[in-house]
XYZ file of C-alpha atoms in Angstrom:
448
model
C 18.569 11.280 -23.552
C 20.019 13.746 -20.528
C 18.550 16.887 -19.048
C 20.814 18.917 -20.871
C 19.691 17.599 -24.177
C 16.419 19.472 -22.925
C 17.815 22.725 -23.576
C 15.898 24.594 -26.713
C 13.034 21.719 -27.171
C 9.226 22.220 -25.778
C 8.445 20.152 -22.917
C 6.010 19.134 -20.897
C 6.234 17.231 -17.093
C 3.653 15.043 -16.655
C 2.110 15.093 -12.956
C 2.132 17.157 -10.353
C 3.454 15.669 -6.819
C 6.666 15.331 -6.257
C 8.402 14.125 -8.872
C 7.419 16.215 -11.050
C 8.444 19.438 -9.198
C 11.763 17.626 -9.184
C 11.497 17.362 -12.777
C 10.204 20.932 -13.644
C 13.089 22.029 -10.871
C 15.587 20.004 -13.015
C 14.722 20.631 -16.271
C 13.658 24.828 -15.904
C 17.684 24.417 -14.649
C 18.494 23.509 -18.274
C 16.964 26.346 -20.811
C 14.242 24.572 -22.115
C 12.342 26.696 -25.773
C 9.097 26.306 -23.770
C 7.730 24.029 -20.052
C 4.401 22.612 -19.003
C 3.495 21.050 -16.321
C 0.571 18.667 -16.564
C -1.882 17.401 -14.219
C -4.894 15.255 -15.104
C -5.753 13.640 -11.947
C -5.738 16.887 -9.931
C -8.230 16.525 -6.669
C -8.723 17.425 -2.875
C -5.186 16.529 -1.673
C -2.987 18.015 -4.763
C -0.321 20.013 -3.344
C -0.382 23.471 -4.218
C 0.820 24.368 -7.651
C 2.352 28.414 -6.741
C 5.900 30.102 -6.189
C 8.585 29.468 -8.477
C 7.070 25.818 -9.868
C 4.292 28.404 -11.369
C 6.866 30.834 -12.931
C 9.156 28.112 -14.339
C 5.674 25.537 -15.898
C 1.843 26.914 -15.551
C 0.827 23.909 -14.932
C -3.004 22.796 -16.787
C -4.807 20.726 -15.220
C -7.366 18.371 -16.471
C -8.379 17.609 -20.776
C -6.311 20.009 -22.143
C -3.400 18.053 -20.447
C -3.558 15.809 -23.835
C -3.166 18.896 -25.856
C -0.029 20.316 -24.159
C 1.976 16.656 -24.224
C 0.620 15.818 -27.669
C 2.272 19.101 -29.284
C 5.388 18.741 -27.046
C 8.684 17.905 -28.491
C 9.623 15.401 -25.028
C 6.952 14.247 -22.142
C 8.686 13.463 -18.750
C 5.469 11.644 -17.417
C 5.620 10.731 -13.589
C 5.903 7.236 -12.037
C 2.906 6.780 -10.806
C 1.556 7.020 -14.863
C 1.013 3.915 -16.493
C 1.766 2.505 -19.323
C -2.000 1.602 -19.816
C -2.922 5.297 -19.534
C -5.119 6.202 -22.503
C -2.548 9.347 -22.839
C -0.070 6.934 -22.905
C -1.206 4.682 -25.565
C -1.452 8.348 -28.176
C 1.140 9.543 -27.085
C 2.980 6.518 -28.173
C 0.934 5.832 -31.052
C 1.825 9.372 -32.156
C 5.562 8.654 -31.818
C 5.782 11.479 -29.461
C 9.080 11.070 -26.907
C 8.527 10.046 -23.625
C 10.469 9.707 -20.911
C 10.983 9.365 -16.921
C 13.028 11.964 -13.778
C 14.343 8.869 -13.349
C 15.887 7.825 -17.175
C 16.909 11.611 -17.428
C 19.068 11.259 -14.331
C 21.010 8.031 -15.152
C 22.084 9.176 -18.106
C 24.505 11.803 -16.686
C 24.712 9.381 -12.923
C 24.810 5.647 -14.293
C 28.657 4.456 -14.168
C 28.014 5.979 -9.971
C 24.720 3.655 -8.816
C 23.707 0.399 -8.219
C 20.287 0.819 -8.692
C 17.423 -1.950 -7.348
C 14.839 -3.482 -8.052
C 12.019 -6.339 -7.668
C 8.775 -7.259 -6.597
C 9.492 -8.072 -3.342
C 12.598 -6.752 -1.107
C 14.563 -4.019 -2.993
C 13.622 -1.743 0.307
C 15.095 -3.749 2.384
C 18.294 -4.906 0.272
C 19.398 -1.220 -1.229
C 18.661 -0.053 2.557
C 20.968 -3.284 3.711
C 23.767 -1.936 0.322
C 23.725 1.775 1.893
C 24.316 0.528 5.415
C 27.045 -1.832 4.982
C 29.058 0.593 2.257
C 28.470 3.323 4.406
C 29.935 1.098 7.865
C 33.165 -0.294 5.019
C 33.553 4.044 4.622
C 31.626 4.013 0.862
C 30.160 6.991 1.425
C 27.075 6.939 -0.789
C 23.994 8.628 -1.149
C 20.512 6.311 -0.294
C 17.173 7.686 -2.555
C 14.748 6.922 -5.174
C 11.858 5.063 -4.927
C 12.073 5.239 -0.848
C 11.613 8.657 -0.375
C 13.525 10.909 -2.736
C 13.022 11.663 -6.815
C 16.125 11.182 -8.446
C 16.821 14.472 -9.284
C 16.411 15.900 -5.988
C 19.495 13.911 -5.156
C 22.824 16.112 -4.392
C 26.417 15.270 -6.341
C 27.679 12.099 -4.612
C 30.455 9.849 -6.301
C 28.066 6.931 -5.144
C 24.715 6.113 -5.216
C 22.680 3.329 -3.384
C 18.947 3.252 -5.336
C 15.385 1.826 -5.146
C 14.208 1.162 -7.952
C 10.287 0.980 -8.996
C 8.845 -1.475 -11.927
C 7.681 2.343 -12.822
C 11.402 4.253 -12.712
C 12.598 0.828 -14.884
C 10.366 1.433 -17.211
C 11.971 3.498 -19.344
C 15.189 3.216 -18.216
C 18.039 3.983 -21.297
C 20.981 3.628 -19.581
C 21.466 0.722 -16.220
C 23.392 1.628 -13.384
C 26.933 -0.168 -13.088
C 25.661 -2.631 -10.593
C 22.073 -3.920 -11.152
C 20.316 -5.944 -8.550
C 17.499 -7.569 -8.541
C 16.166 -9.176 -5.614
C 12.625 -11.028 -6.374
C 9.934 -11.845 -9.354
C 6.556 -12.589 -9.580
C 3.248 -10.439 -11.458
C 2.508 -7.475 -9.240
C 1.094 -4.225 -10.823
C -0.553 -6.038 -13.648
C -3.369 -2.999 -14.767
C 0.067 -0.654 -14.473
C 2.320 -2.419 -17.061
C -0.446 -4.055 -19.414
C 0.182 -7.859 -17.991
C 2.606 -9.938 -16.429
C 4.739 -10.034 -19.377
C 4.665 -6.275 -19.675
C 5.323 -6.092 -16.050
C 8.351 -7.751 -16.438
C 9.933 -6.395 -19.760
C 9.896 -3.406 -17.811
C 11.110 -4.182 -14.041
C 14.136 -6.005 -15.919
C 14.907 -3.390 -17.836
C 17.691 -2.164 -15.504
C 19.495 -4.900 -16.343
C 19.214 -4.315 -20.299
C 21.250 -1.461 -21.098
C 25.067 -2.795 -20.352
C 25.373 -2.986 -16.567
C 28.874 -3.798 -15.302
C 27.524 -5.747 -13.258
C 24.437 -7.791 -12.540
C 23.136 -9.404 -8.962
C 20.349 -10.943 -8.390
C 18.590 -13.295 -5.385
C 19.278 -17.028 -7.668
C 16.705 -18.465 -5.303
C 14.346 -16.742 -6.781
C 12.869 -19.372 -9.367
C 10.934 -17.243 -12.196
C 13.748 -14.743 -12.343
C 15.530 -17.026 -12.783
C 13.660 -18.074 -15.949
C 13.124 -14.622 -16.536
C 16.960 -14.292 -16.936
C 17.669 -17.094 -18.404
C 21.505 -17.283 -19.778
C 22.414 -13.537 -18.954
C 25.728 -14.012 -16.517
C 25.342 -12.533 -13.169
C 26.036 -13.296 -9.962
C 23.496 -15.076 -8.538
C 23.348 -14.776 -4.155
C 22.275 -17.715 -3.058
C 24.870 -20.399 -4.725
C 27.904 -22.035 -3.079
C 29.715 -19.714 -5.758
C 28.804 -16.144 -4.079
C 27.004 -15.583 -0.668
C 25.114 -17.664 0.513
C 23.688 -19.373 3.655
C 25.165 -23.044 4.736
C 25.780 -24.641 8.011
C 29.154 -22.835 10.018
C 32.069 -24.395 12.020
C 29.865 -23.857 15.341
C 27.309 -26.103 12.916
C 24.172 -22.933 13.255
C 23.254 -21.568 9.547
C 26.374 -19.297 8.794
C 26.581 -16.398 6.107
C 29.584 -17.560 3.867
C 31.424 -16.119 -0.151
C 31.861 -19.320 -0.806
C 33.939 -22.280 0.955
C 34.828 -18.914 3.186
C 32.095 -18.612 6.367
C 31.604 -14.854 7.644
C 29.086 -14.467 10.375
C 26.181 -16.341 12.102
C 22.665 -16.453 10.170
C 21.978 -15.298 14.605
C 23.495 -11.858 13.482
C 20.748 -10.384 10.929
C 18.115 -9.443 13.094
C 15.354 -9.650 10.386
C 13.119 -12.583 10.876
C 12.143 -14.707 7.671
C 14.771 -16.542 4.846
C 13.843 -13.833 2.307
C 15.816 -11.637 4.683
C 18.527 -13.758 4.598
C 18.358 -13.867 0.843
C 17.894 -9.865 0.806
C 21.650 -10.344 3.176
C 22.845 -12.610 0.522
C 22.965 -9.987 -2.709
C 24.354 -7.132 -0.487
C 26.963 -9.155 0.795
C 27.472 -10.033 -3.285
C 27.100 -6.603 -4.619
C 29.888 -4.879 -1.520
C 31.717 -7.634 -3.156
C 31.645 -6.559 -6.841
C 32.195 -2.811 -5.715
C 35.735 -4.680 -4.630
C 35.514 -4.498 -0.661
C 36.705 -7.519 1.139
C 34.322 -8.523 2.515
C 36.669 -11.687 4.292
C 38.908 -9.224 5.283
C 36.149 -7.250 6.937
C 33.484 -9.728 8.263
C 33.883 -9.027 11.641
C 33.335 -5.354 11.023
C 30.576 -6.909 8.634
C 28.933 -8.180 11.128
C 28.640 -5.482 13.762
C 27.257 -3.096 11.048
C 24.344 -6.405 10.429
C 23.873 -6.401 13.464
C 22.711 -2.946 14.287
C 21.070 -2.780 10.732
C 17.421 -1.240 12.118
C 14.501 -2.378 9.722
C 12.077 -0.633 7.387
C 8.696 0.333 8.809
C 5.994 -1.978 8.166
C 7.473 -4.375 6.916
C 7.703 -7.472 9.352
C 7.748 -5.117 12.239
C 6.935 -6.416 15.664
C 4.775 -4.679 17.889
C 4.142 -5.190 21.489
C 2.136 -6.225 23.300
C 1.452 -7.081 27.092
C -1.006 -10.174 26.590
C 2.147 -12.071 24.765
C 1.143 -12.232 21.733
C 3.306 -11.288 19.026
C 1.488 -8.158 16.270
C 3.352 -8.219 13.137
C 3.139 -5.098 10.740
C 3.876 -6.090 6.706
C 1.384 -3.513 4.719
C 3.171 -3.173 2.424
C 2.731 -6.843 1.554
C 0.946 -6.005 -1.828
C 0.802 -8.675 -2.996
C 0.171 -13.305 -2.449
C 3.723 -13.282 -3.294
C 4.927 -10.757 -0.362
C 2.221 -11.859 2.140
C 3.444 -15.759 1.409
C 6.723 -14.558 2.635
C 5.897 -13.064 6.128
C 4.076 -15.802 6.736
C 6.906 -18.852 6.332
C 9.128 -15.829 8.708
C 6.686 -17.163 11.169
C 6.284 -20.854 10.508
C 6.693 -22.756 13.852
C 4.167 -20.291 16.203
C 0.300 -20.648 16.102
C -0.385 -17.886 12.789
C -3.443 -15.327 12.377
C -3.175 -13.042 8.770
C -5.056 -10.419 8.646
C -5.486 -9.785 4.403
C -7.587 -7.828 1.907
C -7.376 -4.321 0.889
C -7.761 -3.003 -2.812
C -9.164 -5.675 -5.023
C -6.785 -5.798 -8.436
C -8.645 -9.004 -9.536
C -6.044 -10.315 -8.599
C -5.038 -14.808 -8.744
C -5.069 -16.114 -5.045
C -4.469 -19.457 -6.558
C -1.096 -18.970 -5.607
C -1.404 -18.429 -1.574
C -3.735 -21.206 -1.172
C -2.016 -23.312 -2.951
C 0.882 -22.555 0.109
C -1.320 -22.873 3.091
C -2.471 -26.501 1.413
C 0.003 -28.449 4.192
C -0.731 -25.394 7.389
C -2.475 -25.031 9.878
C -3.114 -21.274 10.344
C -6.066 -18.540 10.477
C -6.721 -16.248 8.097
C -9.319 -13.450 8.822
C -10.605 -11.152 5.597
C -10.385 -6.654 5.377
C -12.124 -5.036 2.860
C -12.902 -4.813 0.027
C -10.229 -7.944 -1.011
C -10.446 -10.205 2.153
C -13.838 -12.378 1.676
C -12.225 -13.179 -2.470
C -9.137 -15.141 -0.899
C -11.128 -16.470 1.774
C -13.664 -18.575 -0.622
C -9.853 -18.917 -2.338
C -9.117 -20.963 0.981
C -12.125 -22.530 1.395
C -12.275 -26.281 1.226
C -7.985 -26.195 2.788
C -8.581 -28.888 5.202
C -6.369 -27.197 8.249
C -6.725 -23.529 7.591
C -9.261 -21.339 9.298
C -11.578 -18.837 7.659
C -12.887 -15.693 9.055
C -14.266 -12.145 7.836
C -14.640 -8.830 9.974
C -15.999 -5.630 8.454
C -12.475 -4.120 8.875
C -9.302 -3.525 9.875
C -10.103 -2.788 13.917
C -13.145 -5.452 13.886
C -10.299 -8.065 12.405
C -7.757 -7.031 14.917
C -10.228 -7.599 18.042
C -11.223 -11.051 16.405
C -8.001 -11.673 16.007
C -6.653 -12.019 19.499
C -9.939 -14.389 20.981
C -8.544 -16.707 17.834
C -5.090 -16.692 18.271
C -3.092 -19.249 21.018
C -1.080 -18.295 23.520
C 2.290 -17.356 22.438
C 1.248 -16.683 18.568
C 0.921 -14.764 15.906
C -1.241 -11.879 14.337
C 0.676 -11.144 11.373
C -0.743 -8.384 8.876
C 0.395 -8.872 5.369
C -3.268 -7.814 3.777
C -1.857 -9.195 -0.361
C -3.612 -6.385 -1.528
C -2.771 -2.561 -1.269
C -4.139 0.027 0.856
C -5.540 2.965 -1.198
C -9.878 3.141 -1.221
C -10.316 2.315 2.618
C -6.809 3.758 3.833
C -4.760 7.168 2.861
C -1.620 4.955 2.090
C -0.270 2.624 3.834
C 1.082 4.759 6.140
C -2.325 5.383 7.168
C -3.196 1.358 7.047
C -0.041 0.799 9.524
C -1.372 3.507 12.081
C -5.052 1.930 12.045
C -3.172 -0.899 12.709
C -1.373 -0.129 15.461
C -3.743 2.803 17.440
C -6.388 -1.502 17.262
C -3.920 -3.223 19.336
C -3.266 -0.931 22.060
C -7.133 -0.244 21.858
C -7.898 -3.719 21.873
C -5.273 -4.747 24.948
C -7.363 -2.325 27.391
């Protein structure tokens, strides 16, 4: 379904946030017979619905919203509307067509698009791809889940998009290059379960992409892909890290050394994998990676890591404080912990309790000497899951500020204090940015 297919039809846009606003503006320009916006979660944080938006589509809130959705020819839902929402279940039972702005946009732009998803690494990898393409004189527009709704993007010859599992769920067209960085259980409450989450995530590759590029080192992704044809970055027949001509790790394209691992300013093996995926995408797009390896090395060295992802905060004590607030699952926290292997480490965990299984984190830390501080709401349950591990010291703190203060007392000189909460931020913080702000302020305040 394309935007042009909505001409003359009655359309209901479900959601009044950034994505819903972009959808109303785009759909109104295509002459629907009727257009209404529905917001079932309006509260004091909701932005005013006025001006051109209100003129294009009246806003309906509360229970009346379902009647307007059910009466529509097409429902365009925002990514934040979960598959498990009771209204979604009923709409599908009634066979009401439901799509998203991402699907409408992709139907018209798939052949010019690199789409990147993954349970971990999609933001960094998509940013790297866009950055490196620009360095290779391949102008592109960067957007998607990282901040710009697809329906707000300007026209361009090439797009690089970060796509969440929610945005992938309703796609009926795959991008020309479909990229998957990692796969592990996430957002199960919104998708309906682990199998449903994997299905929605991998819907990105389900509709005839020209090329699929994946992280070949991810075991769960390998299982879920099966024998699907894909460029598996990290393997010897494509981009990978191996011993280079000077005896240190280098990035390679097949048998050819490109540049040293030390060029990449991001810590962690998972970021090595992210760059391998990005380089494989450039190769798939026809960039002569070997001929341009020196220019690529300069571009890689200039790449600035994204905020809230292993962001180091300077501290006069000699401790390294690290903001990894976007690590909202145990698997993401495990990657962050591995990035600081070999240094004394204190990890602050806890946030919204979604009932996740923290057994994988326990197994990962079985042989580690580490201190873990749990904060509400899920911190006590995470600490309980780690009970009995001989080299893991666990403590509880009443909040994030108290945890930072406690970490200064428990972390040896030269060590690392890592906020990698393995849980989302909502409930006690406005959003993940707010959690980062509180962490940074606590680091500054306790340094005095």
